[in-house]
């Protein structure tokens, strides 16, 4: 891998023309690097390199177009200008289709080439600056240093620069809504509407109204498979339309293949997510992030509550790392907030303690989950003093869904107001 200080990469093995090019570029304060052998070119270009490639179409042991393809596979936004002594229209068209920004025939006007290099460098600097800003935002939002989390941030950063539909699936509390909101916030659609809709079985869904509301923005649908056949057809039609102006993001508890296997989703919609399915791992599958997430939200809660920060002990952090975290990151954040309030000890960890399970008694899973959900809602209402909006935002669910859950458990928000 070459040094990032170089901003022009010359791929050529014709010594006479290369030497003159190098000298002219150096005289104009560029830092050119000559590469006569482009074998394994992908391993030689640094990630997010700010530079321009000048590549000869005719190389001794390589095809210039093949080298171009390799570079595009590494990063399709790297500016590549193809140079040819015996160029023709089909070759030029092919190069542009592969991803070259221009195709120039020798003899080349150096002034014209300099103009193109400078413009390409300016655009590349802007692009890399945008990428870095996106990654910084994602690092601030998705706390942790595990290999999975690093990969997840990279996936979100790349997809934020596209308009592709995305399918996010995983358990509750794993960050599906947070991922969807970041795909919108970091994209060119960030100033357009962000609409979240949860589909509930046997309840009509106003697809056409939702499409109107999210024009030029992002539509996030939770439980897409609950749409009726007619509603799915309406959505599929809008996605196939040439005038399509929205981005679709789906949040699901189950993987796409399982939805298709159970014949809950039309193949027309399924096809849009073939290459953009992202699984959000449960917290116990990336346990090395637990301590970092807990510490971050303890500090954040202490700041919000204007309380002195009391660093957790190493023993407490080890204890947290051994828990199952049924509610995943959401549950861990809730625990951090309780710690900041002085209401948390290892003895009241809200995660299932296998030593306390009584095998002589039956305790149905549905009943346990209902009790746990009720407790979480009541704790959140207590923390936010009965205010519905922050509680709904905390759980990343619509207000309507929260009200339905509260009604189900007989919870009255007024009982939590101070």
PDB file of C-alpha atoms in Angstrom, residues 4-311:
ATOM      1  CA  UNK A   4      -1.477   8.653   1.204  1.00  0.00           C
ATOM      2  CA  UNK A   5       0.590  11.788   0.509  1.00  0.00           C
ATOM      3  CA  UNK A   6       0.545  10.917  -3.216  1.00  0.00           C
ATOM      4  CA  UNK A   7      -2.475  12.430  -4.976  1.00  0.00           C
ATOM      5  CA  UNK A   8      -1.931  11.256  -8.561  1.00  0.00           C
ATOM      6  CA  UNK A   9      -1.323   7.605  -9.439  1.00  0.00           C
ATOM      7  CA  UNK A  10       0.242   7.038 -12.873  1.00  0.00           C
ATOM      8  CA  UNK A  11      -0.289   3.493 -14.145  1.00  0.00           C
ATOM      9  CA  UNK A  12       1.872   3.183 -17.236  1.00  0.00           C
ATOM     10  CA  UNK A  13       4.969   1.330 -18.413  1.00  0.00           C
ATOM     11  CA  UNK A  14       5.943   3.581 -21.338  1.00  0.00           C
ATOM     12  CA  UNK A  15       8.988   5.238 -19.802  1.00  0.00           C
ATOM     13  CA  UNK A  16       9.213   8.264 -22.129  1.00  0.00           C
ATOM     14  CA  UNK A  17       5.662   9.567 -21.698  1.00  0.00           C
ATOM     15  CA  UNK A  18       5.584   8.711 -17.990  1.00  0.00           C
ATOM     16  CA  UNK A  19       8.759  10.633 -17.170  1.00  0.00           C
ATOM     17  CA  UNK A  20       7.480  13.797 -18.837  1.00  0.00           C
ATOM     18  CA  UNK A  21       4.074  13.473 -17.136  1.00  0.00           C
ATOM     19  CA  UNK A  22       5.707  13.063 -13.737  1.00  0.00           C
ATOM     20  CA  UNK A  23       7.887  16.133 -14.192  1.00  0.00           C
ATOM     21  CA  UNK A  24       5.002  18.312 -15.392  1.00  0.00           C
ATOM     22  CA  UNK A  25       2.777  17.258 -12.475  1.00  0.00           C
ATOM     23  CA  UNK A  26       5.549  17.862  -9.942  1.00  0.00           C
ATOM     24  CA  UNK A  27       6.100  21.345 -11.387  1.00  0.00           C
ATOM     25  CA  UNK A  28       2.413  22.050 -10.679  1.00  0.00           C
ATOM     26  CA  UNK A  29       2.843  20.934  -7.035  1.00  0.00           C
ATOM     27  CA  UNK A  30       1.141  17.560  -7.433  1.00  0.00           C
ATOM     28  CA  UNK A  31       2.601  14.450  -5.833  1.00  0.00           C
ATOM     29  CA  UNK A  32       2.543  11.775  -8.557  1.00  0.00           C
ATOM     30  CA  UNK A  33       3.446   8.138  -7.995  1.00  0.00           C
ATOM     31  CA  UNK A  34       4.470   5.890 -10.891  1.00  0.00           C
ATOM     32  CA  UNK A  35       3.184   2.323 -10.931  1.00  0.00           C
ATOM     33  CA  UNK A  36       4.495   0.174 -13.776  1.00  0.00           C
ATOM     34  CA  UNK A  37       3.039  -3.085 -12.462  1.00  0.00           C
ATOM     35  CA  UNK A  38      -0.635  -2.857 -11.365  1.00  0.00           C
ATOM     36  CA  UNK A  39      -0.802  -6.462 -10.146  1.00  0.00           C
ATOM     37  CA  UNK A  40      -2.951  -6.604  -6.974  1.00  0.00           C
ATOM     38  CA  UNK A  41      -3.885  -2.963  -7.453  1.00  0.00           C
ATOM     39  CA  UNK A  42      -6.617  -3.199  -4.795  1.00  0.00           C
ATOM     40  CA  UNK A  43      -4.015  -3.908  -2.116  1.00  0.00           C
ATOM     41  CA  UNK A  44      -1.904  -0.919  -3.157  1.00  0.00           C
ATOM     42  CA  UNK A  45      -4.492   1.880  -2.971  1.00  0.00           C
ATOM     43  CA  UNK A  46      -5.169   3.080   0.617  1.00  0.00           C
ATOM     44  CA  UNK A  47      -8.794   3.186   1.869  1.00  0.00           C
ATOM     45  CA  UNK A  48     -10.512   6.531   1.238  1.00  0.00           C
ATOM     46  CA  UNK A  49      -7.507   7.742  -0.701  1.00  0.00           C
ATOM     47  CA  UNK A  50      -7.770  11.357  -1.886  1.00  0.00           C
ATOM     48  CA  UNK A  51      -6.303  11.104  -5.351  1.00  0.00           C
ATOM     49  CA  UNK A  52      -6.771  10.593  -9.089  1.00  0.00           C
ATOM     50  CA  UNK A  53      -5.672   7.643 -11.226  1.00  0.00           C
ATOM     51  CA  UNK A  54      -4.247   8.106 -14.732  1.00  0.00           C
ATOM     52  CA  UNK A  55      -4.180   4.700 -16.409  1.00  0.00           C
ATOM     53  CA  UNK A  56      -2.898   3.715 -19.845  1.00  0.00           C
ATOM     54  CA  UNK A  57      -5.218   1.370 -21.719  1.00  0.00           C
ATOM     55  CA  UNK A  58      -2.251  -0.536 -23.150  1.00  0.00           C
ATOM     56  CA  UNK A  59       0.102  -2.119 -20.627  1.00  0.00           C
ATOM     57  CA  UNK A  60       2.718  -4.800 -21.263  1.00  0.00           C
ATOM     58  CA  UNK A  61       1.238  -7.554 -19.111  1.00  0.00           C
ATOM     59  CA  UNK A  62      -2.182  -6.126 -18.292  1.00  0.00           C
ATOM     60  CA  UNK A  63      -5.278  -4.681 -19.886  1.00  0.00           C
ATOM     61  CA  UNK A  64      -5.967  -1.122 -18.791  1.00  0.00           C
ATOM     62  CA  UNK A  65      -9.695  -1.852 -18.723  1.00  0.00           C
ATOM     63  CA  UNK A  66      -9.104  -4.838 -16.429  1.00  0.00           C
ATOM     64  CA  UNK A  67      -7.129  -2.612 -14.063  1.00  0.00           C
ATOM     65  CA  UNK A  68     -10.012  -0.118 -14.165  1.00  0.00           C
ATOM     66  CA  UNK A  69     -12.461  -2.870 -13.196  1.00  0.00           C
ATOM     67  CA  UNK A  70     -10.269  -3.849 -10.237  1.00  0.00           C
ATOM     68  CA  UNK A  71     -10.149  -0.256  -9.013  1.00  0.00           C
ATOM     69  CA  UNK A  72     -13.928   0.115  -9.333  1.00  0.00           C
ATOM     70  CA  UNK A  73     -14.422  -3.055  -7.277  1.00  0.00           C
ATOM     71  CA  UNK A  74     -12.331  -1.450  -4.534  1.00  0.00           C
ATOM     72  CA  UNK A  75     -14.120   1.921  -4.625  1.00  0.00           C
ATOM     73  CA  UNK A  76     -16.326   2.899  -7.551  1.00  0.00           C
ATOM     74  CA  UNK A  77     -15.957   6.575  -6.612  1.00  0.00           C
ATOM     75  CA  UNK A  78     -12.180   6.707  -7.225  1.00  0.00           C
ATOM     76  CA  UNK A  79     -11.683   9.069 -10.193  1.00  0.00           C
ATOM     77  CA  UNK A  80      -9.907   7.259 -13.036  1.00  0.00           C
ATOM     78  CA  UNK A  81      -8.893   8.912 -16.312  1.00  0.00           C
ATOM     79  CA  UNK A  82      -8.003   6.448 -19.073  1.00  0.00           C
ATOM     80  CA  UNK A  83      -5.231   7.403 -21.515  1.00  0.00           C
ATOM     81  CA  UNK A  84      -4.902   5.779 -24.936  1.00  0.00           C
ATOM     82  CA  UNK A  85      -2.687   6.102 -27.969  1.00  0.00           C
ATOM     83  CA  UNK A  86      -4.911   3.976 -30.160  1.00  0.00           C
ATOM     84  CA  UNK A  87      -8.316   4.647 -28.661  1.00  0.00           C
ATOM     85  CA  UNK A  88     -11.588   4.032 -30.405  1.00  0.00           C
ATOM     86  CA  UNK A  89     -15.218   4.817 -29.661  1.00  0.00           C
ATOM     87  CA  UNK A  90     -16.243   1.325 -28.433  1.00  0.00           C
ATOM     88  CA  UNK A  91     -13.262   1.219 -26.061  1.00  0.00           C
ATOM     89  CA  UNK A  92     -14.057   4.692 -24.735  1.00  0.00           C
ATOM     90  CA  UNK A  93     -17.718   3.799 -24.216  1.00  0.00           C
ATOM     91  CA  UNK A  94     -16.729   0.597 -22.425  1.00  0.00           C
ATOM     92  CA  UNK A  95     -14.337   2.462 -20.119  1.00  0.00           C
ATOM     93  CA  UNK A  96     -17.023   4.997 -19.187  1.00  0.00           C
ATOM     94  CA  UNK A  97     -19.509   2.199 -18.490  1.00  0.00           C
ATOM     95  CA  UNK A  98     -17.022   0.502 -16.174  1.00  0.00           C
ATOM     96  CA  UNK A  99     -16.555   3.733 -14.219  1.00  0.00           C
ATOM     97  CA  UNK A 100     -13.849   5.955 -15.752  1.00  0.00           C
ATOM     98  CA  UNK A 101     -14.582   9.684 -15.496  1.00  0.00           C
ATOM     99  CA  UNK A 102     -12.934  10.349 -18.867  1.00  0.00           C
ATOM    100  CA  UNK A 103     -11.106   8.746 -21.785  1.00  0.00           C
ATOM    101  CA  UNK A 104      -8.357  10.816 -23.426  1.00  0.00           C
ATOM    102  CA  UNK A 105      -6.413  10.062 -26.591  1.00  0.00           C
ATOM    103  CA  UNK A 106      -2.738  10.893 -26.984  1.00  0.00           C
ATOM    104  CA  UNK A 107      -1.265  13.370 -27.651  1.00  0.00           C
ATOM    105  CA  UNK A 108      -2.971  14.898 -24.613  1.00  0.00           C
ATOM    106  CA  UNK A 109      -3.281  18.601 -23.882  1.00  0.00           C
ATOM    107  CA  UNK A 110      -1.554  18.960 -20.520  1.00  0.00           C
ATOM    108  CA  UNK A 111      -3.610  22.024 -19.567  1.00  0.00           C
ATOM    109  CA  UNK A 112      -6.832  20.128 -20.259  1.00  0.00           C
ATOM    110  CA  UNK A 113      -5.565  17.172 -18.245  1.00  0.00           C
ATOM    111  CA  UNK A 114      -4.605  19.424 -15.316  1.00  0.00           C
ATOM    112  CA  UNK A 115      -8.086  20.934 -15.341  1.00  0.00           C
ATOM    113  CA  UNK A 116      -9.659  17.485 -15.141  1.00  0.00           C
ATOM    114  CA  UNK A 117      -7.281  16.339 -12.403  1.00  0.00           C
ATOM    115  CA  UNK A 118      -8.015  19.395 -10.260  1.00  0.00           C
ATOM    116  CA  UNK A 119     -11.789  19.036 -10.640  1.00  0.00           C
ATOM    117  CA  UNK A 120     -11.628  15.321  -9.865  1.00  0.00           C
ATOM    118  CA  UNK A 121      -9.464  15.951  -6.792  1.00  0.00           C
ATOM    119  CA  UNK A 122     -11.873  18.606  -5.499  1.00  0.00           C
ATOM    120  CA  UNK A 123     -14.825  16.228  -5.843  1.00  0.00           C
ATOM    121  CA  UNK A 124     -12.861  13.400  -4.230  1.00  0.00           C
ATOM    122  CA  UNK A 125     -11.883  15.598  -1.254  1.00  0.00           C
ATOM    123  CA  UNK A 126     -15.519  16.542  -0.752  1.00  0.00           C
ATOM    124  CA  UNK A 127     -16.636  12.908  -0.962  1.00  0.00           C
ATOM    125  CA  UNK A 128     -14.024  11.659   1.537  1.00  0.00           C
ATOM    126  CA  UNK A 129     -14.877  14.530   3.881  1.00  0.00           C
ATOM    127  CA  UNK A 130     -18.540  13.485   3.699  1.00  0.00           C
ATOM    128  CA  UNK A 131     -17.642   9.852   4.382  1.00  0.00           C
ATOM    129  CA  UNK A 132     -15.540  10.835   7.384  1.00  0.00           C
ATOM    130  CA  UNK A 133     -18.363  12.979   8.773  1.00  0.00           C
ATOM    131  CA  UNK A 134     -20.767  10.073   8.389  1.00  0.00           C
ATOM    132  CA  UNK A 135     -18.422   7.636  10.131  1.00  0.00           C
ATOM    133  CA  UNK A 136     -17.827  10.107  12.974  1.00  0.00           C
ATOM    134  CA  UNK A 137     -21.586  10.424  13.500  1.00  0.00           C
ATOM    135  CA  UNK A 138     -21.996   6.643  13.448  1.00  0.00           C
ATOM    136  CA  UNK A 139     -19.133   6.212  15.936  1.00  0.00           C
ATOM    137  CA  UNK A 140     -20.911   8.636  18.275  1.00  0.00           C
ATOM    138  CA  UNK A 141     -24.228   6.796  17.893  1.00  0.00           C
ATOM    139  CA  UNK A 142     -23.233   3.123  17.828  1.00  0.00           C
ATOM    140  CA  UNK A 143     -20.989   2.692  20.852  1.00  0.00           C
ATOM    141  CA  UNK A 144     -18.462  -0.139  20.956  1.00  0.00           C
ATOM    142  CA  UNK A 145     -15.427  -1.574  19.214  1.00  0.00           C
ATOM    143  CA  UNK A 146     -16.415  -5.143  18.313  1.00  0.00           C
ATOM    144  CA  UNK A 147     -15.726  -6.438  14.818  1.00  0.00           C
ATOM    145  CA  UNK A 148     -19.476  -6.762  14.160  1.00  0.00           C
ATOM    146  CA  UNK A 149     -20.204  -3.173  15.206  1.00  0.00           C
ATOM    147  CA  UNK A 150     -17.324  -1.876  13.090  1.00  0.00           C
ATOM    148  CA  UNK A 151     -18.747  -3.731  10.080  1.00  0.00           C
ATOM    149  CA  UNK A 152     -22.273  -2.489  10.844  1.00  0.00           C
ATOM    150  CA  UNK A 153     -21.148   1.154  10.911  1.00  0.00           C
ATOM    151  CA  UNK A 154     -19.391   0.661   7.569  1.00  0.00           C
ATOM    152  CA  UNK A 155     -22.521  -0.915   6.046  1.00  0.00           C
ATOM    153  CA  UNK A 156     -24.689   1.983   7.196  1.00  0.00           C
ATOM    154  CA  UNK A 157     -22.192   4.539   5.912  1.00  0.00           C
ATOM    155  CA  UNK A 158     -22.117   2.961   2.454  1.00  0.00           C
ATOM    156  CA  UNK A 159     -25.899   2.508   2.257  1.00  0.00           C
ATOM    157  CA  UNK A 160     -26.496   6.082   3.424  1.00  0.00           C
ATOM    158  CA  UNK A 161     -24.981   7.221   0.120  1.00  0.00           C
ATOM    159  CA  UNK A 162     -27.430   5.142  -1.910  1.00  0.00           C
ATOM    160  CA  UNK A 163     -31.192   5.093  -2.423  1.00  0.00           C
ATOM    161  CA  UNK A 164     -31.533   1.315  -2.156  1.00  0.00           C
ATOM    162  CA  UNK A 165     -34.309  -0.220  -0.035  1.00  0.00           C
ATOM    163  CA  UNK A 166     -32.935  -1.791   3.163  1.00  0.00           C
ATOM    164  CA  UNK A 167     -34.250  -4.671   5.303  1.00  0.00           C
ATOM    165  CA  UNK A 168     -33.209  -4.452   8.984  1.00  0.00           C
ATOM    166  CA  UNK A 169     -34.035  -7.443  11.145  1.00  0.00           C
ATOM    167  CA  UNK A 170     -33.300  -8.648  14.636  1.00  0.00           C
ATOM    168  CA  UNK A 171     -34.605  -8.799  18.169  1.00  0.00           C
ATOM    169  CA  UNK A 172     -36.230  -5.846  19.927  1.00  0.00           C
ATOM    170  CA  UNK A 173     -33.713  -3.413  21.355  1.00  0.00           C
ATOM    171  CA  UNK A 174     -30.865  -4.277  18.970  1.00  0.00           C
ATOM    172  CA  UNK A 175     -30.825  -0.906  17.185  1.00  0.00           C
ATOM    173  CA  UNK A 176     -33.064  -1.433  14.170  1.00  0.00           C
ATOM    174  CA  UNK A 177     -34.848   1.916  14.479  1.00  0.00           C
ATOM    175  CA  UNK A 178     -31.573   3.683  15.289  1.00  0.00           C
ATOM    176  CA  UNK A 179     -30.025   2.195  12.138  1.00  0.00           C
ATOM    177  CA  UNK A 180     -33.007   3.290  10.030  1.00  0.00           C
ATOM    178  CA  UNK A 181     -32.934   6.837  11.389  1.00  0.00           C
ATOM    179  CA  UNK A 182     -29.192   7.098  10.715  1.00  0.00           C
ATOM    180  CA  UNK A 183     -29.614   5.886   7.137  1.00  0.00           C
ATOM    181  CA  UNK A 184     -31.977   8.838   6.706  1.00  0.00           C
ATOM    182  CA  UNK A 185     -30.053  11.397   8.776  1.00  0.00           C
ATOM    183  CA  UNK A 186     -26.753  10.758   6.972  1.00  0.00           C
ATOM    184  CA  UNK A 187     -28.251  10.744   3.464  1.00  0.00           C
ATOM    185  CA  UNK A 188     -29.146  13.422   0.940  1.00  0.00           C
ATOM    186  CA  UNK A 189     -32.765  12.978   2.106  1.00  0.00           C
ATOM    187  CA  UNK A 190     -32.020  14.224   5.628  1.00  0.00           C
ATOM    188  CA  UNK A 191     -34.139  17.375   5.246  1.00  0.00           C
ATOM    189  CA  UNK A 192     -37.117  15.459   3.804  1.00  0.00           C
ATOM    190  CA  UNK A 193     -39.808  13.606   5.829  1.00  0.00           C
ATOM    191  CA  UNK A 194     -38.955  10.521   7.882  1.00  0.00           C
ATOM    192  CA  UNK A 195     -42.155   8.497   8.299  1.00  0.00           C
ATOM    193  CA  UNK A 196     -42.421   5.475  10.601  1.00  0.00           C
ATOM    194  CA  UNK A 197     -45.422   3.154  10.257  1.00  0.00           C
ATOM    195  CA  UNK A 198     -46.085  -0.064  12.162  1.00  0.00           C
ATOM    196  CA  UNK A 199     -48.308  -2.609  10.440  1.00  0.00           C
ATOM    197  CA  UNK A 200     -50.736  -4.455  12.708  1.00  0.00           C
ATOM    198  CA  UNK A 201     -52.466  -7.622  11.575  1.00  0.00           C
ATOM    199  CA  UNK A 202     -56.002  -7.174  10.179  1.00  0.00           C
ATOM    200  CA  UNK A 203     -55.843  -3.371  10.477  1.00  0.00           C
ATOM    201  CA  UNK A 204     -55.900  -1.440   7.146  1.00  0.00           C
ATOM    202  CA  UNK A 205     -52.713   0.447   6.263  1.00  0.00           C
ATOM    203  CA  UNK A 206     -52.966   3.770   4.361  1.00  0.00           C
ATOM    204  CA  UNK A 207     -50.136   3.027   1.915  1.00  0.00           C
ATOM    205  CA  UNK A 208     -51.046   5.766  -0.577  1.00  0.00           C
ATOM    206  CA  UNK A 209     -51.250   8.373   2.195  1.00  0.00           C
ATOM    207  CA  UNK A 210     -47.901   7.231   3.588  1.00  0.00           C
ATOM    208  CA  UNK A 211     -46.282   7.504   0.158  1.00  0.00           C
ATOM    209  CA  UNK A 212     -47.604  11.053  -0.176  1.00  0.00           C
ATOM    210  CA  UNK A 213     -46.344  12.008   3.283  1.00  0.00           C
ATOM    211  CA  UNK A 214     -42.818  10.710   2.688  1.00  0.00           C
ATOM    212  CA  UNK A 215     -42.270  12.230  -0.754  1.00  0.00           C
ATOM    213  CA  UNK A 216     -38.515  12.662  -1.363  1.00  0.00           C
ATOM    214  CA  UNK A 217     -37.967  11.246   2.123  1.00  0.00           C
ATOM    215  CA  UNK A 218     -37.772   7.889   3.872  1.00  0.00           C
ATOM    216  CA  UNK A 219     -40.618   5.499   4.672  1.00  0.00           C
ATOM    217  CA  UNK A 220     -39.877   3.034   7.476  1.00  0.00           C
ATOM    218  CA  UNK A 221     -42.335   0.148   7.746  1.00  0.00           C
ATOM    219  CA  UNK A 222     -42.302  -2.205  10.698  1.00  0.00           C
ATOM    220  CA  UNK A 223     -43.735  -5.703  10.143  1.00  0.00           C
ATOM    221  CA  UNK A 224     -44.086  -5.316   6.369  1.00  0.00           C
ATOM    222  CA  UNK A 225     -45.427  -8.866   6.094  1.00  0.00           C
ATOM    223  CA  UNK A 226     -48.618  -7.756   7.880  1.00  0.00           C
ATOM    224  CA  UNK A 227     -49.658  -5.783   4.776  1.00  0.00           C
ATOM    225  CA  UNK A 228     -52.532  -7.255   2.800  1.00  0.00           C
ATOM    226  CA  UNK A 229     -51.954  -8.498  -0.761  1.00  0.00           C
ATOM    227  CA  UNK A 230     -53.553  -5.349  -2.211  1.00  0.00           C
ATOM    228  CA  UNK A 231     -51.430  -3.110   0.024  1.00  0.00           C
ATOM    229  CA  UNK A 232     -48.278  -4.981  -1.002  1.00  0.00           C
ATOM    230  CA  UNK A 233     -49.199  -4.547  -4.665  1.00  0.00           C
ATOM    231  CA  UNK A 234     -49.715  -0.816  -4.117  1.00  0.00           C
ATOM    232  CA  UNK A 235     -46.297  -0.506  -2.462  1.00  0.00           C
ATOM    233  CA  UNK A 236     -44.586  -2.639  -5.131  1.00  0.00           C
ATOM    234  CA  UNK A 237     -46.135  -0.500  -7.864  1.00  0.00           C
ATOM    235  CA  UNK A 238     -44.783   2.669  -6.242  1.00  0.00           C
ATOM    236  CA  UNK A 239     -41.305   1.141  -5.934  1.00  0.00           C
ATOM    237  CA  UNK A 240     -41.269   0.170  -9.616  1.00  0.00           C
ATOM    238  CA  UNK A 241     -42.461   3.599 -10.738  1.00  0.00           C
ATOM    239  CA  UNK A 242     -39.987   5.749 -12.664  1.00  0.00           C
ATOM    240  CA  UNK A 243     -41.200   8.683 -10.571  1.00  0.00           C
ATOM    241  CA  UNK A 244     -40.325   6.916  -7.301  1.00  0.00           C
ATOM    242  CA  UNK A 245     -39.102   9.598  -4.902  1.00  0.00           C
ATOM    243  CA  UNK A 246     -38.923   7.799  -1.560  1.00  0.00           C
ATOM    244  CA  UNK A 247     -36.632   5.329   0.136  1.00  0.00           C
ATOM    245  CA  UNK A 248     -38.099   2.246   1.808  1.00  0.00           C
ATOM    246  CA  UNK A 249     -36.595   0.777   4.972  1.00  0.00           C
ATOM    247  CA  UNK A 250     -38.177  -2.273   6.599  1.00  0.00           C
ATOM    248  CA  UNK A 251     -37.836  -3.240  10.265  1.00  0.00           C
ATOM    249  CA  UNK A 252     -38.583  -6.855  11.133  1.00  0.00           C
ATOM    250  CA  UNK A 253     -38.300  -9.334  14.002  1.00  0.00           C
ATOM    251  CA  UNK A 254     -37.666 -12.232  11.617  1.00  0.00           C
ATOM    252  CA  UNK A 255     -35.345 -12.719   8.618  1.00  0.00           C
ATOM    253  CA  UNK A 256     -36.548 -12.129   5.084  1.00  0.00           C
ATOM    254  CA  UNK A 257     -36.093 -15.757   4.005  1.00  0.00           C
ATOM    255  CA  UNK A 258     -38.465 -16.870   6.747  1.00  0.00           C
ATOM    256  CA  UNK A 259     -41.107 -14.355   5.676  1.00  0.00           C
ATOM    257  CA  UNK A 260     -40.862 -15.614   2.102  1.00  0.00           C
ATOM    258  CA  UNK A 261     -40.892 -19.237   3.224  1.00  0.00           C
ATOM    259  CA  UNK A 262     -44.158 -18.600   5.052  1.00  0.00           C
ATOM    260  CA  UNK A 263     -45.519 -16.820   1.936  1.00  0.00           C
ATOM    261  CA  UNK A 264     -46.237 -13.583   3.778  1.00  0.00           C
ATOM    262  CA  UNK A 265     -44.539 -11.335   1.225  1.00  0.00           C
ATOM    263  CA  UNK A 266     -44.851 -10.916  -2.532  1.00  0.00           C
ATOM    264  CA  UNK A 267     -41.806 -11.769  -4.648  1.00  0.00           C
ATOM    265  CA  UNK A 268     -42.017  -8.291  -6.234  1.00  0.00           C
ATOM    266  CA  UNK A 269     -41.174  -6.647  -2.924  1.00  0.00           C
ATOM    267  CA  UNK A 270     -38.756  -9.392  -1.846  1.00  0.00           C
ATOM    268  CA  UNK A 271     -36.577  -8.789  -4.913  1.00  0.00           C
ATOM    269  CA  UNK A 272     -35.768  -5.245  -3.756  1.00  0.00           C
ATOM    270  CA  UNK A 273     -34.035  -6.522  -0.604  1.00  0.00           C
ATOM    271  CA  UNK A 274     -31.974  -9.376  -2.045  1.00  0.00           C
ATOM    272  CA  UNK A 275     -28.647  -7.611  -1.426  1.00  0.00           C
ATOM    273  CA  UNK A 276     -29.522  -5.169   1.367  1.00  0.00           C
ATOM    274  CA  UNK A 277     -30.503  -7.346   4.329  1.00  0.00           C
ATOM    275  CA  UNK A 278     -28.808  -6.423   7.610  1.00  0.00           C
ATOM    276  CA  UNK A 279     -29.080  -8.485  10.766  1.00  0.00           C
ATOM    277  CA  UNK A 280     -28.852  -6.565  14.046  1.00  0.00           C
ATOM    278  CA  UNK A 281     -27.156  -8.946  16.460  1.00  0.00           C
ATOM    279  CA  UNK A 282     -28.480  -9.460  19.991  1.00  0.00           C
ATOM    280  CA  UNK A 283     -26.224  -7.915  22.615  1.00  0.00           C
ATOM    281  CA  UNK A 284     -24.968 -11.250  23.972  1.00  0.00           C
ATOM    282  CA  UNK A 285     -23.408 -11.947  20.559  1.00  0.00           C
ATOM    283  CA  UNK A 286     -21.138  -8.899  20.828  1.00  0.00           C
ATOM    284  CA  UNK A 287     -20.509  -8.815  24.608  1.00  0.00           C
ATOM    285  CA  UNK A 288     -17.261  -6.850  24.313  1.00  0.00           C
ATOM    286  CA  UNK A 289     -19.400  -3.757  23.610  1.00  0.00           C
ATOM    287  CA  UNK A 290     -21.444  -4.021  26.830  1.00  0.00           C
ATOM    288  CA  UNK A 291     -19.066  -2.093  29.104  1.00  0.00           C
ATOM    289  CA  UNK A 292     -18.548   0.725  26.587  1.00  0.00           C
ATOM    290  CA  UNK A 293     -22.304   1.147  26.004  1.00  0.00           C
ATOM    291  CA  UNK A 294     -23.040   1.101  29.742  1.00  0.00           C
ATOM    292  CA  UNK A 295     -20.341   3.669  30.577  1.00  0.00           C
ATOM    293  CA  UNK A 296     -21.456   5.962  27.751  1.00  0.00           C
ATOM    294  CA  UNK A 297     -25.081   6.051  28.887  1.00  0.00           C
ATOM    295  CA  UNK A 298     -24.208   6.364  32.573  1.00  0.00           C
ATOM    296  CA  UNK A 299     -22.182   9.485  31.755  1.00  0.00           C
ATOM    297  CA  UNK A 300     -24.935  10.796  29.479  1.00  0.00           C
ATOM    298  CA  UNK A 301     -27.628  10.251  32.135  1.00  0.00           C
ATOM    299  CA  UNK A 302     -25.509  11.867  34.859  1.00  0.00           C
ATOM    300  CA  UNK A 303     -25.056  14.919  32.654  1.00  0.00           C
ATOM    301  CA  UNK A 304     -28.797  15.140  31.891  1.00  0.00           C
ATOM    302  CA  UNK A 305     -29.701  14.712  35.574  1.00  0.00           C
ATOM    303  CA  UNK A 306     -26.943  17.081  36.735  1.00  0.00           C
ATOM    304  CA  UNK A 307     -25.571  14.354  38.986  1.00  0.00           C
ATOM    305  CA  UNK A 308     -21.957  13.577  39.837  1.00  0.00           C
ATOM    306  CA  UNK A 309     -20.513  10.715  37.823  1.00  0.00           C
ATOM    307  CA  UNK A 310     -19.659   7.664  39.927  1.00  0.00           C
ATOM    308  CA  UNK A 311     -17.490   5.280  37.861  1.00  0.00           C
TER     309      UNK A 311
END
